[in-house]
PDB file of C-alpha atoms and ligand atoms in Angstrom:
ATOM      1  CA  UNK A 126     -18.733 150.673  -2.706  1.00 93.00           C
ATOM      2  CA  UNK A 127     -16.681 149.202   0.577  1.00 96.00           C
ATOM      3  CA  UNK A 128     -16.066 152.111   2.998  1.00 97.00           C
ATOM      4  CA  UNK A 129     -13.375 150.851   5.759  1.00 97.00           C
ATOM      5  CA  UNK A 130     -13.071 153.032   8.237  1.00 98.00           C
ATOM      6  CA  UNK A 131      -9.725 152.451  10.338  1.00 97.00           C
ATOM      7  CA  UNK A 132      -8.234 154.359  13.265  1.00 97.00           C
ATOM      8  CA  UNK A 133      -5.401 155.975  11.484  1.00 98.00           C
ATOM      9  CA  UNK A 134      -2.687 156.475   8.598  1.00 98.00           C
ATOM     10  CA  UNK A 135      -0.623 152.782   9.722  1.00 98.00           C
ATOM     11  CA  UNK A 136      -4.017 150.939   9.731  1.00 98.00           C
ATOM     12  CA  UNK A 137      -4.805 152.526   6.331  1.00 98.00           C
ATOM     13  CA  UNK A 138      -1.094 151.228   5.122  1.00 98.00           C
ATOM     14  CA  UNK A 139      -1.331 147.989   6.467  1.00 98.00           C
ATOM     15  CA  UNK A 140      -4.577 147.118   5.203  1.00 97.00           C
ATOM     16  CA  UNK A 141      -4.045 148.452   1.810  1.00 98.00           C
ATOM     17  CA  UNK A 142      -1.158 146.979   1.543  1.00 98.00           C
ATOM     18  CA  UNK A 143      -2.380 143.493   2.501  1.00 97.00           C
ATOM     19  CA  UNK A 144      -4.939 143.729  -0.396  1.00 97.00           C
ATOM     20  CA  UNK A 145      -2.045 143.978  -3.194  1.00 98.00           C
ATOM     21  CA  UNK A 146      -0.023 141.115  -1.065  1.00 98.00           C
ATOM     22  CA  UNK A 147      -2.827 138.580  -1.221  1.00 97.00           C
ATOM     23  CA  UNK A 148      -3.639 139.784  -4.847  1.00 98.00           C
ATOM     24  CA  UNK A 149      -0.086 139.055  -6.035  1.00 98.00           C
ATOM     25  CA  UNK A 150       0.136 135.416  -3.946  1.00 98.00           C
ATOM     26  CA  UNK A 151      -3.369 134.518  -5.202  1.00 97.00           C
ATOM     27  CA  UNK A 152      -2.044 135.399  -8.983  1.00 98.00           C
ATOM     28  CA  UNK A 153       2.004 135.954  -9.250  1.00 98.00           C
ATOM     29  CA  UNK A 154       1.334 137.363 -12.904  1.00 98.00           C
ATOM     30  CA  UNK A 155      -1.118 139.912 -11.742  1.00 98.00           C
ATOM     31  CA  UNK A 156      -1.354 143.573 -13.273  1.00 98.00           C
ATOM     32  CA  UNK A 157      -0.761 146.163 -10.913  1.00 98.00           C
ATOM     33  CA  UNK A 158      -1.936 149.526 -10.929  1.00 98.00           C
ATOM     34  CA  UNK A 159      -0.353 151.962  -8.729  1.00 98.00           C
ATOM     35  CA  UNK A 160       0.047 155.780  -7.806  1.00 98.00           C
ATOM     36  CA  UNK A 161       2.214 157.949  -5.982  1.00 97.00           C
ATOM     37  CA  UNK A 162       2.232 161.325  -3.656  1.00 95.00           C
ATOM     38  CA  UNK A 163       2.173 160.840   0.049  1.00 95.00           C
ATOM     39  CA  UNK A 164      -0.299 158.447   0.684  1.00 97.00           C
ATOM     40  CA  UNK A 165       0.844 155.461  -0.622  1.00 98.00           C
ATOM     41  CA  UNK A 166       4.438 155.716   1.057  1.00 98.00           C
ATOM     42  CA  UNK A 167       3.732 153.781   4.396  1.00 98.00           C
ATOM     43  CA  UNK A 168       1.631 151.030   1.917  1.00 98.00           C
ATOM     44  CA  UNK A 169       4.762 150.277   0.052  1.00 98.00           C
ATOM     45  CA  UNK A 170       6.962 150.036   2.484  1.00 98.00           C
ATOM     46  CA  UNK A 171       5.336 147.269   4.376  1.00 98.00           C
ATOM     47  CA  UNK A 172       5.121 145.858   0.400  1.00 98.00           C
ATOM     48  CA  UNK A 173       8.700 146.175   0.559  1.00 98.00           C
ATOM     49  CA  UNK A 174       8.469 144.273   4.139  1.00 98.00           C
ATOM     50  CA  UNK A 175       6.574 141.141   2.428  1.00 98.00           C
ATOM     51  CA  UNK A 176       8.548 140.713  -0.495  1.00 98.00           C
ATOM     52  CA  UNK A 177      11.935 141.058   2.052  1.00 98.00           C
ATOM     53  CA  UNK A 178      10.415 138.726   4.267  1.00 98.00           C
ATOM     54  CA  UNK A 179      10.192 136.141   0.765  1.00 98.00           C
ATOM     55  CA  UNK A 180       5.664 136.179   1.958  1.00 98.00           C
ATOM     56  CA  UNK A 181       5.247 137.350  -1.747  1.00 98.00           C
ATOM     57  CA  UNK A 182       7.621 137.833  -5.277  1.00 98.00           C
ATOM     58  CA  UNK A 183       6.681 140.505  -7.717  1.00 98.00           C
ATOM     59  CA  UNK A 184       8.914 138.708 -10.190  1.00 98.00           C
ATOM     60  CA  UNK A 185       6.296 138.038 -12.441  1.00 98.00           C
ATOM     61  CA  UNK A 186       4.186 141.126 -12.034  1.00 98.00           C
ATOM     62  CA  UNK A 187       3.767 143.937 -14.143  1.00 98.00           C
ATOM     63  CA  UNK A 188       3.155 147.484 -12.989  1.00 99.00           C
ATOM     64  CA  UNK A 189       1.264 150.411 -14.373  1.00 98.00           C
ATOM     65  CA  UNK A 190       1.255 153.408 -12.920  1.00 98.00           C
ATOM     66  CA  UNK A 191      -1.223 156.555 -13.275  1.00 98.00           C
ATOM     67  CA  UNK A 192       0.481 159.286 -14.378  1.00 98.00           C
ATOM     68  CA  UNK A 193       3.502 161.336 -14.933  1.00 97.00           C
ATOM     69  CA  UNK A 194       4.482 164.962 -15.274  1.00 96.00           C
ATOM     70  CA  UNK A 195       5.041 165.954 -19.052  1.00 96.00           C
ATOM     71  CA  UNK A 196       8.265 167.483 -19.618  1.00 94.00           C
ATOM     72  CA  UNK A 197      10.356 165.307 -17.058  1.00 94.00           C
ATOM     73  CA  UNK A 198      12.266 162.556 -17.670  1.00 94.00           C
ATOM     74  CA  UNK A 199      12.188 159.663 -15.795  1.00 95.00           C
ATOM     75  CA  UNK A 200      15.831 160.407 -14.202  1.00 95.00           C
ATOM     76  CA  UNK A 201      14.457 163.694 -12.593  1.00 94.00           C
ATOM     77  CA  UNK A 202      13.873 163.634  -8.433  1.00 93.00           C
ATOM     78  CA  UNK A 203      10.469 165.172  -9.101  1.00 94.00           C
ATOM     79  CA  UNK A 204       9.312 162.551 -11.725  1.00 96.00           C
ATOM     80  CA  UNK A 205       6.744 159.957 -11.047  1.00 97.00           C
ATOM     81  CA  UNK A 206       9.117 157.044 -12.344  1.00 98.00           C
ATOM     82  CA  UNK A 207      11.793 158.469 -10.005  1.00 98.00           C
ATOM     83  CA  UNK A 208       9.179 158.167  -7.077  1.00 97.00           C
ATOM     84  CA  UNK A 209       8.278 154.586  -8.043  1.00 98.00           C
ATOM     85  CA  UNK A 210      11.917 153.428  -8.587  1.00 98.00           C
ATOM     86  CA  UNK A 211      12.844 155.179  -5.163  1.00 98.00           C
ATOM     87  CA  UNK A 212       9.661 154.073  -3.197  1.00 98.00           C
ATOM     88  CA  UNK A 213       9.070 150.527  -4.637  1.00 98.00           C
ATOM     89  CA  UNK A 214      10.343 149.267  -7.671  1.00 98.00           C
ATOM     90  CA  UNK A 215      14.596 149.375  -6.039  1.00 98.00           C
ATOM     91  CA  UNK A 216      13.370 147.391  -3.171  1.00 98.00           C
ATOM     92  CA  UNK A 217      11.396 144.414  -4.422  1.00 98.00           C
ATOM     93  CA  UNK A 218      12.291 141.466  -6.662  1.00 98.00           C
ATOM     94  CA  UNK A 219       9.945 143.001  -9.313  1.00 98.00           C
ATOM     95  CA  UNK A 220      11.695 143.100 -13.257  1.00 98.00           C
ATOM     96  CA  UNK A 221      11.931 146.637 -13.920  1.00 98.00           C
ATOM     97  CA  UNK A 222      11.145 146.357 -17.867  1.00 98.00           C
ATOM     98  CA  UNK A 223       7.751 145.420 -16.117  1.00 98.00           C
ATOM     99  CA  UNK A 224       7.004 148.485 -14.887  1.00 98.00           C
ATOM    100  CA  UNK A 225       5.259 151.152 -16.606  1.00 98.00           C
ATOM    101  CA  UNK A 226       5.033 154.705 -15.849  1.00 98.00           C
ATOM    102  CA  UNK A 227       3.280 157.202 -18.760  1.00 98.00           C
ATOM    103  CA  UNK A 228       6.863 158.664 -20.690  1.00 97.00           C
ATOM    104  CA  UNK A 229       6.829 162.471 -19.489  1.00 96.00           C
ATOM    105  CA  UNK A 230       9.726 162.992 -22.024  1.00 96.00           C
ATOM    106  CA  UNK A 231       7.895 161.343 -24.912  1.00 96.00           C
ATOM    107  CA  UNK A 232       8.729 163.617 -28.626  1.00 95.00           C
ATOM    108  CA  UNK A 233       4.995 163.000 -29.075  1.00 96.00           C
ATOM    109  CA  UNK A 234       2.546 162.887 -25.945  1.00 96.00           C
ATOM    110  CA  UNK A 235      -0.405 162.041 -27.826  1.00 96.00           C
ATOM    111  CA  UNK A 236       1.065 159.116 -29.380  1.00 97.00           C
ATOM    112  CA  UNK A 237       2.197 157.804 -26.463  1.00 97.00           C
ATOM    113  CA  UNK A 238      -0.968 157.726 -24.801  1.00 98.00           C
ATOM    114  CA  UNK A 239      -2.764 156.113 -26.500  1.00 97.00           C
ATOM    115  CA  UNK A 240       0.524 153.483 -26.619  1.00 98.00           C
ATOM    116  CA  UNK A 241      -0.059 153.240 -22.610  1.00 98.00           C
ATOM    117  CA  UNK A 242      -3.246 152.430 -23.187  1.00 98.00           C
ATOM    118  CA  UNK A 243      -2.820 149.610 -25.915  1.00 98.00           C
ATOM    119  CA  UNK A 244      -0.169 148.790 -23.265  1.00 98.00           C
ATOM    120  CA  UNK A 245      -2.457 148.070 -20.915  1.00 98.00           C
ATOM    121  CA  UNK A 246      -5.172 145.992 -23.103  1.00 98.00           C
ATOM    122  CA  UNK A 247      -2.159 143.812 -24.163  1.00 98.00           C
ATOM    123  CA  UNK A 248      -1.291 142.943 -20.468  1.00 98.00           C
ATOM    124  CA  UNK A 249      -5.253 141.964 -19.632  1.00 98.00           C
ATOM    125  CA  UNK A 250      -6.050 144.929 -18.067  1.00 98.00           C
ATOM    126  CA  UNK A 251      -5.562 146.160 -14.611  1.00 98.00           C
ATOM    127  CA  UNK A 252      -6.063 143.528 -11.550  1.00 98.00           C
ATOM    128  CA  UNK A 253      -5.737 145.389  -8.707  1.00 98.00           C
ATOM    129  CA  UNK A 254      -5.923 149.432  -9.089  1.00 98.00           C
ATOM    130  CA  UNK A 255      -4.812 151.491  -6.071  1.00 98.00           C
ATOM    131  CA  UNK A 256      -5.127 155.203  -6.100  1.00 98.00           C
ATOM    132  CA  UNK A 257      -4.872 158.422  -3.868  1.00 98.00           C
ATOM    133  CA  UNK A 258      -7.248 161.436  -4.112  1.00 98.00           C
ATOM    134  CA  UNK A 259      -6.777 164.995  -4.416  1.00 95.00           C
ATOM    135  CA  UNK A 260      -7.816 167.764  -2.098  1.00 94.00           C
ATOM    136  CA  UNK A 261     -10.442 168.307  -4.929  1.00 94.00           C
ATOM    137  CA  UNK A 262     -11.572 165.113  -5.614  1.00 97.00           C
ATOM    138  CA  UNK A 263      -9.364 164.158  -8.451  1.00 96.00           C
ATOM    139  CA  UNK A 264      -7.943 160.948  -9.259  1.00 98.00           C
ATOM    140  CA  UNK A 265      -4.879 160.152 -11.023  1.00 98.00           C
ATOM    141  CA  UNK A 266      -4.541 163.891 -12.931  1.00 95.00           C
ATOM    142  CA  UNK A 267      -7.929 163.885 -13.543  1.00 96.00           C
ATOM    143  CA  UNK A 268      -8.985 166.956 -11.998  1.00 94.00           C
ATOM    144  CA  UNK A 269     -12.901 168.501 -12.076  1.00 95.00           C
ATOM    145  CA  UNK A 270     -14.171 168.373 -14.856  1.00 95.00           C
ATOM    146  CA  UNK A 271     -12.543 165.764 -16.202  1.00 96.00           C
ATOM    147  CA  UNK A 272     -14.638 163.592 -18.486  1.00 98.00           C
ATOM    148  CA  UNK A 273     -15.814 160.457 -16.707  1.00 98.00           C
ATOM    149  CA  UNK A 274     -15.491 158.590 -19.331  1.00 98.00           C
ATOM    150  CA  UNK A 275     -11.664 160.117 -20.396  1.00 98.00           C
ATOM    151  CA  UNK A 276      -8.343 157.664 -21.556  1.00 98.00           C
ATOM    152  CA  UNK A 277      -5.155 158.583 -20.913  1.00 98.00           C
ATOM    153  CA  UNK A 278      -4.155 161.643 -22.154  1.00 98.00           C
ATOM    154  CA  UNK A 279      -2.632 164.973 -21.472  1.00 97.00           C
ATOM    155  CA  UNK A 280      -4.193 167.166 -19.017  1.00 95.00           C
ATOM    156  CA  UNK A 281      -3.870 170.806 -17.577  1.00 92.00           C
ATOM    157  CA  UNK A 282      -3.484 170.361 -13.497  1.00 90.00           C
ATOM    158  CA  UNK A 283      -5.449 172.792 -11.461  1.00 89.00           C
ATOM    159  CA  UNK A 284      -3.286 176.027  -9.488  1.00 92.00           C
ATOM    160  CA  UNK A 285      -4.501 174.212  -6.373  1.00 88.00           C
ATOM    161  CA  UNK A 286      -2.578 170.654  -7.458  1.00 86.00           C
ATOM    162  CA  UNK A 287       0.278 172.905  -8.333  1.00 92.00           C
ATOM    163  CA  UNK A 288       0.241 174.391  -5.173  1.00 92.00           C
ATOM    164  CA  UNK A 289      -0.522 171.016  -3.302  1.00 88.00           C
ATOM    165  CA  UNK A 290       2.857 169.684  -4.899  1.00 88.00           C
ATOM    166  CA  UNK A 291       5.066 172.372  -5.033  1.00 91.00           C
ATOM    167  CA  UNK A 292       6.114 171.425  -1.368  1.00 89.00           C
ATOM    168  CA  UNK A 293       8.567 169.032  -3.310  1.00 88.00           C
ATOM    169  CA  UNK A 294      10.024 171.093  -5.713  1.00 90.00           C
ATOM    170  CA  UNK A 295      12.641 173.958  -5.305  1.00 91.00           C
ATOM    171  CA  UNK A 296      12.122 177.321  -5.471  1.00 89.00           C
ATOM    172  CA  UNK A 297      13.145 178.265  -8.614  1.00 89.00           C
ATOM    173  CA  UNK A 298      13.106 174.718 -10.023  1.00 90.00           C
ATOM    174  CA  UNK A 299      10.774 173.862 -12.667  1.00 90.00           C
ATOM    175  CA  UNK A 300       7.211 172.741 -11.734  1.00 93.00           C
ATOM    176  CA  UNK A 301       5.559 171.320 -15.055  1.00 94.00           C
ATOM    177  CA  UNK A 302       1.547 172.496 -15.227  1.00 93.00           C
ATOM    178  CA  UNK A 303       0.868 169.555 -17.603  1.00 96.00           C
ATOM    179  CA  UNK A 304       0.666 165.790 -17.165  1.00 96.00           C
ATOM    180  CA  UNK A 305       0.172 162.742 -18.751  1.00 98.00           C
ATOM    181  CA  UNK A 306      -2.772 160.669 -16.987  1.00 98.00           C
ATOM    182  CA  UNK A 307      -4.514 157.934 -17.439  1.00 98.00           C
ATOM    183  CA  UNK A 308      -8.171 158.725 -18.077  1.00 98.00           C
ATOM    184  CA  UNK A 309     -11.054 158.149 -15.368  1.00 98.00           C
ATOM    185  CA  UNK A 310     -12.420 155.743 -17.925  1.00 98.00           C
ATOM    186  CA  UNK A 311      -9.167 154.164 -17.808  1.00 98.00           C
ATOM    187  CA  UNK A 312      -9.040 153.866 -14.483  1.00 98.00           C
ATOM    188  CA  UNK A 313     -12.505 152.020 -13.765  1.00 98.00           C
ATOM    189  CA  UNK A 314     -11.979 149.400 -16.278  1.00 98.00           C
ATOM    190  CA  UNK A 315      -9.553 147.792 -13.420  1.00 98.00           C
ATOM    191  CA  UNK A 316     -11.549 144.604 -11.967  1.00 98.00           C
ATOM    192  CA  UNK A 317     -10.618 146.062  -8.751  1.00 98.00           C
ATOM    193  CA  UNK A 318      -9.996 149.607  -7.095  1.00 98.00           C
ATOM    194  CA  UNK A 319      -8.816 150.865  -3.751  1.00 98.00           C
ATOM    195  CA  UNK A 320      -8.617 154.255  -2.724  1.00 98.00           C
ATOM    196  CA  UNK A 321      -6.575 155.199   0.300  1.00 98.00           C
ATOM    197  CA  UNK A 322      -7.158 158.607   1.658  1.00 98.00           C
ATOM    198  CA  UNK A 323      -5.798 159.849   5.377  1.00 98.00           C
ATOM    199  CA  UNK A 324      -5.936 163.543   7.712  1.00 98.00           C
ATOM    200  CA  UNK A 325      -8.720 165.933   7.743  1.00 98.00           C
ATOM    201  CA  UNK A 326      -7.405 167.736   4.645  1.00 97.00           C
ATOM    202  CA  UNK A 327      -9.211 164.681   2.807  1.00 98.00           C
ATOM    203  CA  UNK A 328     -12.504 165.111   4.970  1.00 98.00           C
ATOM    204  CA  UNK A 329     -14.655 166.744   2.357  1.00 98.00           C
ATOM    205  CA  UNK A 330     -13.388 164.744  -1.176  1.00 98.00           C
ATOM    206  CA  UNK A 331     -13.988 161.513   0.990  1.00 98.00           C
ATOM    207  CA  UNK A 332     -17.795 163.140   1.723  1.00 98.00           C
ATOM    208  CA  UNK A 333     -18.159 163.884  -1.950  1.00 98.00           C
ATOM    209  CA  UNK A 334     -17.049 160.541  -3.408  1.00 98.00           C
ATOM    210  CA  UNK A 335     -18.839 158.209  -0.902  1.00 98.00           C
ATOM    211  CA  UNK A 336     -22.043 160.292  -0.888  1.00 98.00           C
ATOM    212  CA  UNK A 337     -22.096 162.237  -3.700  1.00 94.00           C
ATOM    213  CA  UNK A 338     -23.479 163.233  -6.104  1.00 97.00           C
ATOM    214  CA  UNK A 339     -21.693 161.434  -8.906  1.00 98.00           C
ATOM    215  CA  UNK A 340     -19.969 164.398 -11.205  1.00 98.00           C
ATOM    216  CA  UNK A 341     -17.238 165.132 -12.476  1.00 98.00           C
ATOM    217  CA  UNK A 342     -17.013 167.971 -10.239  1.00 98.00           C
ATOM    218  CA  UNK A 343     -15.562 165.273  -8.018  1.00 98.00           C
ATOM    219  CA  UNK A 344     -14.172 162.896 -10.379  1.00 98.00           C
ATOM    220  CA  UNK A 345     -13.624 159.941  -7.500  1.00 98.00           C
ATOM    221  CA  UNK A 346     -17.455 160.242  -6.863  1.00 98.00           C
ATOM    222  CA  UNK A 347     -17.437 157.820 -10.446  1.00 98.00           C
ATOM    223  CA  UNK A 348     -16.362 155.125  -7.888  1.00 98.00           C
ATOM    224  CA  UNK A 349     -19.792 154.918  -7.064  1.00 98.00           C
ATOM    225  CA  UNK A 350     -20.726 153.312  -9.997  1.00 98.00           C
ATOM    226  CA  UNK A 351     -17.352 150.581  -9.918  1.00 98.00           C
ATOM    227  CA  UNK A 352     -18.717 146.997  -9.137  1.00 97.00           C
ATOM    228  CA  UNK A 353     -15.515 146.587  -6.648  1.00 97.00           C
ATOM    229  CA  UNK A 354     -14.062 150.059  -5.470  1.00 98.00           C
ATOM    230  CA  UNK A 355     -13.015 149.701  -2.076  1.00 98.00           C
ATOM    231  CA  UNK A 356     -12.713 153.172   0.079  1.00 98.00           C
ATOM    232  CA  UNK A 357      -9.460 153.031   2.871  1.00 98.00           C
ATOM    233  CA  UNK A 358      -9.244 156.305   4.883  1.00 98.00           C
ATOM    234  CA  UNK A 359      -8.730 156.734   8.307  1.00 98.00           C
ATOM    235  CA  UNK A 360     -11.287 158.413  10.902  1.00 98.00           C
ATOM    236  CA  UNK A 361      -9.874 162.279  10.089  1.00 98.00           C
ATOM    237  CA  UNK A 362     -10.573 161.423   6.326  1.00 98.00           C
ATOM    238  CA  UNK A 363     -14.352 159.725   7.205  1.00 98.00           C
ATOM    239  CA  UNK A 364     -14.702 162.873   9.907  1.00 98.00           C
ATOM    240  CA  UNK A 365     -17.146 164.587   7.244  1.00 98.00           C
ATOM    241  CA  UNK A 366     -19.123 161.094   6.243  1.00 98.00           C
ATOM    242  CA  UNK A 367     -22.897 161.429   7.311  1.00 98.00           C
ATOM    243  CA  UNK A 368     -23.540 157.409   7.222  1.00 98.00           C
ATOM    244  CA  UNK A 369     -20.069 156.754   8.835  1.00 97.00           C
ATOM    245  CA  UNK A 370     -21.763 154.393  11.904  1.00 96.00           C
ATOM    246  CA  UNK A 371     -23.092 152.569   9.187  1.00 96.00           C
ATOM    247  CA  UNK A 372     -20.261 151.791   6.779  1.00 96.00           C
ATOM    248  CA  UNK A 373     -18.682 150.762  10.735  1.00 95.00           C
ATOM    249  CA  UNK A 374     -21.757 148.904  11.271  1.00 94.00           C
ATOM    250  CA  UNK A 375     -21.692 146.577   7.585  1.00 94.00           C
ATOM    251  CA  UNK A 376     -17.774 146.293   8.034  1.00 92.00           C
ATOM    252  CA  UNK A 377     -18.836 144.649  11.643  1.00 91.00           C
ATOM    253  CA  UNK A 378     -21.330 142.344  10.240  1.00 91.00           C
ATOM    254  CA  UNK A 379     -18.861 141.376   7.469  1.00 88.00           C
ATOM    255  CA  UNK A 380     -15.964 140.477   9.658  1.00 85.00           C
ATOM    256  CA  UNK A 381     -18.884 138.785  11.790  1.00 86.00           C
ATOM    257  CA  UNK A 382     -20.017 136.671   9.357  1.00 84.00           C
ATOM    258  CA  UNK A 383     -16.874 135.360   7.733  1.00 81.00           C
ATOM    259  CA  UNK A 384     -15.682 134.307  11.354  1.00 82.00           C
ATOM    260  CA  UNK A 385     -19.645 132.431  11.636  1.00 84.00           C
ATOM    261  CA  UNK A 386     -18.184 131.307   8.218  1.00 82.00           C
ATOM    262  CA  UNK A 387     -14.641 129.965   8.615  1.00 77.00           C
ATOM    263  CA  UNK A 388     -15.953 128.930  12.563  1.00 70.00           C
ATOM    264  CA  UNK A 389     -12.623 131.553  13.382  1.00 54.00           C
TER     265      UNK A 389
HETATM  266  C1  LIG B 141      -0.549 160.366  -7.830  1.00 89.66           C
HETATM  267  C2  LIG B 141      -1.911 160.733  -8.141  1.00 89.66           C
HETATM  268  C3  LIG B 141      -2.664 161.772  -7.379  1.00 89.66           C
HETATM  269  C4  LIG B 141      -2.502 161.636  -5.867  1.00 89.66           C
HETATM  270  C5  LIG B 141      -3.293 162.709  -5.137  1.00 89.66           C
HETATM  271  C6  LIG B 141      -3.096 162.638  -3.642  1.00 89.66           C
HETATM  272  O1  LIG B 141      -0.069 159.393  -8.713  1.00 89.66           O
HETATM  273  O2  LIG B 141      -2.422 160.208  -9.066  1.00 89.66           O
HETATM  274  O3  LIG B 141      -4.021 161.690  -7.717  1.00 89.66           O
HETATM  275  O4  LIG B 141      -2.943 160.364  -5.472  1.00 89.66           O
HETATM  276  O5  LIG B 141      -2.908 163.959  -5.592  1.00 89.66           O
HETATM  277  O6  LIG B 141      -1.784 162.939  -3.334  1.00 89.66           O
HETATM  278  P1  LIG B 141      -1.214 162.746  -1.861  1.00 89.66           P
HETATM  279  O7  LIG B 141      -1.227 161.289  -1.608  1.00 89.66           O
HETATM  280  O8  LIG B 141       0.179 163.296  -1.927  1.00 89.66           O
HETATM  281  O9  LIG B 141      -2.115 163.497  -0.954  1.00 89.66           O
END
């Protein structure tokens, strides 16, 4: 596990976002996975910034993201796909038919996760997985709990992720308590993973998922056992780490010992 610790929310951006940018010029075809909620905002936009600036295409990339609210369609403000289209996919030469987001109107949920999934395993499989983590530790919808070794599926979300979102819905609008999700198992067959995680609100899921223990109390704590899962938060989200000088100290001696490396 990578811990970067940077000085705030624009480093955390910026250096996510260069991870997916040198993924996509290294392979034009690669299979994105990607998330939404707050944190990855400032990541896509400087996306957005690359692909505007012609640095990278997404023409031939496909897109999968983690979940999706059941029981909105993909035209609703509050859905996922509605996020992605607003906060990415409108703004970059990607092919829409491309990107995936799990159907939250689908006649048949079950059906159609297990669809996502075969989606998925026909593309290759996930290159590049980013994801955001809950107040609690969860990843995608997978709150505690949550089987470790779960596919996508439909799953109950906790009162506090209800209450954690319902700052974007109205009043008296509807606020689904189900979602479709792709499982944690799902999520750590990616060949690569980076979590992004900023503020002091994030302090203690950071603590649990860098130094444990692995449970599925605190489903991103399975990170732990991912060959490449790389951890982005800035210092209020590392406040709570007890070996923080240390993951500061290796990501010294790395940068070190590329420049001995390259002669930079
Ligand atoms: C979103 C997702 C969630 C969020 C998490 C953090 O697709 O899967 O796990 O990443 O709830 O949300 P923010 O970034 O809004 O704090």
């Amino acid at each position: 596990m990578q811990v970067v610790i940077l000085k705030d929310a624009a480093e955390v951006a910026a250096y996510g976002a260069k991870i997916f940018i040198e993924q996509v010029k290294a392979n034009p075809a690669s299979v994105l996975g990607l998330a939404t909620g707050s944190s990855p905002i400032e990541l896509y936009k400087r996306v957005i910034d690359a692909n505007k600036a012609g640095e990278v295409s997404f023409k031939d990339v496909t897109t999968f993201n983690l979940d999706e609210y059941l029981g909105l369609d993909g035209d609703h403000p509050q859905s996922y796909r509605y996020f992605m289209n607003e906060q990415l996919f409108n703004h970059i030469d990607i092919d829409k038919a491309n990107t995936f987001v799990p159907d939250g109107s689908a006649k048949d949920p079950i059906a159609s996760c297990a669809e996502y999934e075969q989606k998925i395993a026909a593309k290759g499989g996930v290159d590049v997985q980013l994801l955001g983590i809950g107040t609690n530790g969860h990843i995608g919808f997978n709150e505690p709990s949550s089987s470790l070794a779960s596919r996508t599926r439909v799953k109950t979300l906790t009162q506090a992720t209800i209450d954690a979102n319902s700052r974007f819905f109205a009043e008296d609008e509807f606020q689904p308590n189900l979602s479709i999700t792709m499982g944690i198992g799902s999520i750590m067959e990616a060949k690569k993973v980076v979590l992004i995680a900023t503020g002091e609100g994030k302090a203690d899921a950071i603590k649990d998922t860098v130094e444990g223990p692995l449970s599925a109390r605190c489903p991103a704590s399975v990170l732990q056992m991912h060959e490449k899962a790389i951890i982005i938060c800035d210092e209020a989200a590392a406040s709570k780490l007890e070996d923080k000088e240390f993951y500061q100290y290796i990501e010294q001696q790395n940068d070190k010992l590329l420049a001995d490396y390259y002669g930079a």
